[in-house]
Amino acid sequence: NRALVACMDGKAIVLLVATGEVERILHGHSDWVNTAVFSPDGRLALTASDDGTAKVWNISTGQVERIFRHSDEVHLAVFSGDGRYAVTA
């Protein structure tokens, strides 16, 4: 099992729950990350940040796959139940 932690320094951290070991650090936001969630299949992460973006990340590579730009801070991001859609606010 893995956990995803939103950080105030612009990162999200993927942790292995059993050991607390860092599996991957997702770098790329320039302000607080308010939300960080896994997709239902666990392959992707979705983050929302005070920098005005929400980002979809490939967990295996740590690369950003999609950026959603907002005119203000993004406080919430969730995947739909089937993982096909992302909702941000």
PDB file of C-alpha atoms in Angstrom:
ATOM      1  CA  ASN A   1       0.000   0.000   0.000  1.00  0.00           C
ATOM      2  CA  ARG A   2       1.018   3.557  -0.707  1.00  0.00           C
ATOM      3  CA  ALA A   3       0.073   6.940   0.710  1.00  0.00           C
ATOM      4  CA  LEU A   4       0.221  10.292  -1.053  1.00  0.00           C
ATOM      5  CA  VAL A   5       1.145  13.343   1.020  1.00  0.00           C
ATOM      6  CA  ALA A   6       0.514  16.953  -0.060  1.00  0.00           C
ATOM      7  CA  CYS A   7       3.277  19.319   1.074  1.00  0.00           C
ATOM      8  CA  MET A   8       3.461  23.057   1.616  1.00  0.00           C
ATOM      9  CA  ASP A   9       6.730  23.326  -0.316  1.00  0.00           C
ATOM     10  CA  GLY A  10       5.197  22.481  -3.703  1.00  0.00           C
ATOM     11  CA  LYS A  11       5.794  18.733  -3.614  1.00  0.00           C
ATOM     12  CA  ALA A  12       3.693  15.620  -3.218  1.00  0.00           C
ATOM     13  CA  ILE A  13       5.337  12.556  -1.727  1.00  0.00           C
ATOM     14  CA  VAL A  14       4.471   8.915  -2.437  1.00  0.00           C
ATOM     15  CA  LEU A  15       5.174   6.808   0.658  1.00  0.00           C
ATOM     16  CA  LEU A  16       5.225   3.050   1.138  1.00  0.00           C
ATOM     17  CA  VAL A  17       2.870   2.562   4.077  1.00  0.00           C
ATOM     18  CA  ALA A  18       4.518  -0.563   5.506  1.00  0.00           C
ATOM     19  CA  THR A  19       7.951   1.038   5.862  1.00  0.00           C
ATOM     20  CA  GLY A  20       7.351   4.798   5.614  1.00  0.00           C
ATOM     21  CA  GLU A  21       9.952   4.822   2.834  1.00  0.00           C
ATOM     22  CA  VAL A  22       9.684   7.493   0.156  1.00  0.00           C
ATOM     23  CA  GLU A  23       8.870   5.835  -3.174  1.00  0.00           C
ATOM     24  CA  ARG A  24       8.809   9.019  -5.240  1.00  0.00           C
ATOM     25  CA  ILE A  25       8.727  12.788  -4.847  1.00  0.00           C
ATOM     26  CA  LEU A  26       6.545  14.668  -7.315  1.00  0.00           C
ATOM     27  CA  HIS A  27       8.227  18.052  -7.896  1.00  0.00           C
ATOM     28  CA  GLY A  28       6.605  20.738  -9.994  1.00  0.00           C
ATOM     29  CA  HIS A  29       4.304  23.090  -8.112  1.00  0.00           C
ATOM     30  CA  SER A  30       5.567  26.523  -7.092  1.00  0.00           C
ATOM     31  CA  ASP A  31       3.328  26.901  -4.025  1.00  0.00           C
ATOM     32  CA  TRP A  32       1.468  24.792  -1.433  1.00  0.00           C
ATOM     33  CA  VAL A  33      -0.058  21.525  -2.613  1.00  0.00           C
ATOM     34  CA  ASN A  34      -3.529  21.441  -1.050  1.00  0.00           C
ATOM     35  CA  THR A  35      -4.727  18.054  -2.292  1.00  0.00           C
ATOM     36  CA  ALA A  36      -2.977  14.933  -3.549  1.00  0.00           C
ATOM     37  CA  VAL A  37      -4.934  11.809  -4.519  1.00  0.00           C
ATOM     38  CA  PHE A  38      -4.340   8.564  -6.403  1.00  0.00           C
ATOM     39  CA  SER A  39      -6.408   7.513  -9.388  1.00  0.00           C
ATOM     40  CA  PRO A  40      -8.624   4.473  -8.712  1.00  0.00           C
ATOM     41  CA  ASP A  41      -6.099   2.158 -10.438  1.00  0.00           C
ATOM     42  CA  GLY A  42      -3.141   3.730  -8.574  1.00  0.00           C
ATOM     43  CA  ARG A  43      -1.185   4.545 -11.753  1.00  0.00           C
ATOM     44  CA  LEU A  44      -1.724   8.320 -11.602  1.00  0.00           C
ATOM     45  CA  ALA A  45      -1.768  11.067  -8.997  1.00  0.00           C
ATOM     46  CA  LEU A  46      -3.731  14.312  -9.107  1.00  0.00           C
ATOM     47  CA  THR A  47      -2.546  17.382  -7.201  1.00  0.00           C
ATOM     48  CA  ALA A  48      -4.112  20.796  -6.582  1.00  0.00           C
ATOM     49  CA  SER A  49      -1.994  23.796  -5.638  1.00  0.00           C
ATOM     50  CA  ASP A  50      -2.089  27.418  -4.553  1.00  0.00           C
ATOM     51  CA  ASP A  51       0.009  28.109  -7.682  1.00  0.00           C
ATOM     52  CA  GLY A  52      -3.249  27.977  -9.695  1.00  0.00           C
ATOM     53  CA  THR A  53      -2.716  24.572 -11.258  1.00  0.00           C
ATOM     54  CA  ALA A  54      -3.883  21.006 -10.868  1.00  0.00           C
ATOM     55  CA  LYS A  55      -1.595  18.341 -12.303  1.00  0.00           C
ATOM     56  CA  VAL A  56      -1.954  14.715 -13.306  1.00  0.00           C
ATOM     57  CA  TRP A  57       1.223  12.728 -12.635  1.00  0.00           C
ATOM     58  CA  ASN A  58       2.445   9.346 -13.806  1.00  0.00           C
ATOM     59  CA  ILE A  59       3.479   7.631 -10.558  1.00  0.00           C
ATOM     60  CA  SER A  60       5.935   5.268 -12.274  1.00  0.00           C
ATOM     61  CA  THR A  61       7.926   8.030 -13.975  1.00  0.00           C
ATOM     62  CA  GLY A  62       7.177  11.044 -11.768  1.00  0.00           C
ATOM     63  CA  GLN A  63       6.366  13.037 -14.903  1.00  0.00           C
ATOM     64  CA  VAL A  64       3.433  15.431 -15.336  1.00  0.00           C
ATOM     65  CA  GLU A  65       0.960  14.123 -17.906  1.00  0.00           C
ATOM     66  CA  ARG A  66      -1.550  16.966 -17.841  1.00  0.00           C
ATOM     67  CA  ILE A  67      -1.828  20.463 -16.362  1.00  0.00           C
ATOM     68  CA  PHE A  68      -5.126  22.216 -15.613  1.00  0.00           C
ATOM     69  CA  ARG A  69      -4.666  25.975 -15.222  1.00  0.00           C
ATOM     70  CA  HIS A  70      -7.007  28.048 -13.046  1.00  0.00           C
ATOM     71  CA  SER A  71      -7.245  31.790 -12.523  1.00  0.00           C
ATOM     72  CA  ASP A  72      -6.788  31.364  -8.764  1.00  0.00           C
ATOM     73  CA  GLU A  73      -5.669  28.835  -6.144  1.00  0.00           C
ATOM     74  CA  VAL A  74      -6.860  25.250  -6.573  1.00  0.00           C
ATOM     75  CA  HIS A  75      -8.019  23.754  -3.289  1.00  0.00           C
ATOM     76  CA  LEU A  76      -9.542  20.427  -4.289  1.00  0.00           C
ATOM     77  CA  ALA A  77      -8.948  17.771  -6.925  1.00  0.00           C
ATOM     78  CA  VAL A  78     -10.572  14.357  -7.272  1.00  0.00           C
ATOM     79  CA  PHE A  79     -10.768  11.600  -9.862  1.00  0.00           C
ATOM     80  CA  SER A  80     -14.104  10.191 -10.959  1.00  0.00           C
ATOM     81  CA  GLY A  81     -14.824   6.649  -9.782  1.00  0.00           C
ATOM     82  CA  ASP A  82     -13.656   5.157 -13.075  1.00  0.00           C
ATOM     83  CA  GLY A  83     -10.558   7.397 -13.205  1.00  0.00           C
ATOM     84  CA  ARG A  84     -11.448   8.852 -16.619  1.00  0.00           C
ATOM     85  CA  TYR A  85     -12.158  12.387 -15.363  1.00  0.00           C
ATOM     86  CA  ALA A  86     -10.666  14.842 -12.918  1.00  0.00           C
ATOM     87  CA  VAL A  87     -12.654  17.511 -11.096  1.00  0.00           C
ATOM     88  CA  THR A  88     -10.867  20.539  -9.643  1.00  0.00           C
ATOM     89  CA  ALA A  89     -12.002  23.561  -7.660  1.00  0.00           C
TER      90      ALA A  89
END
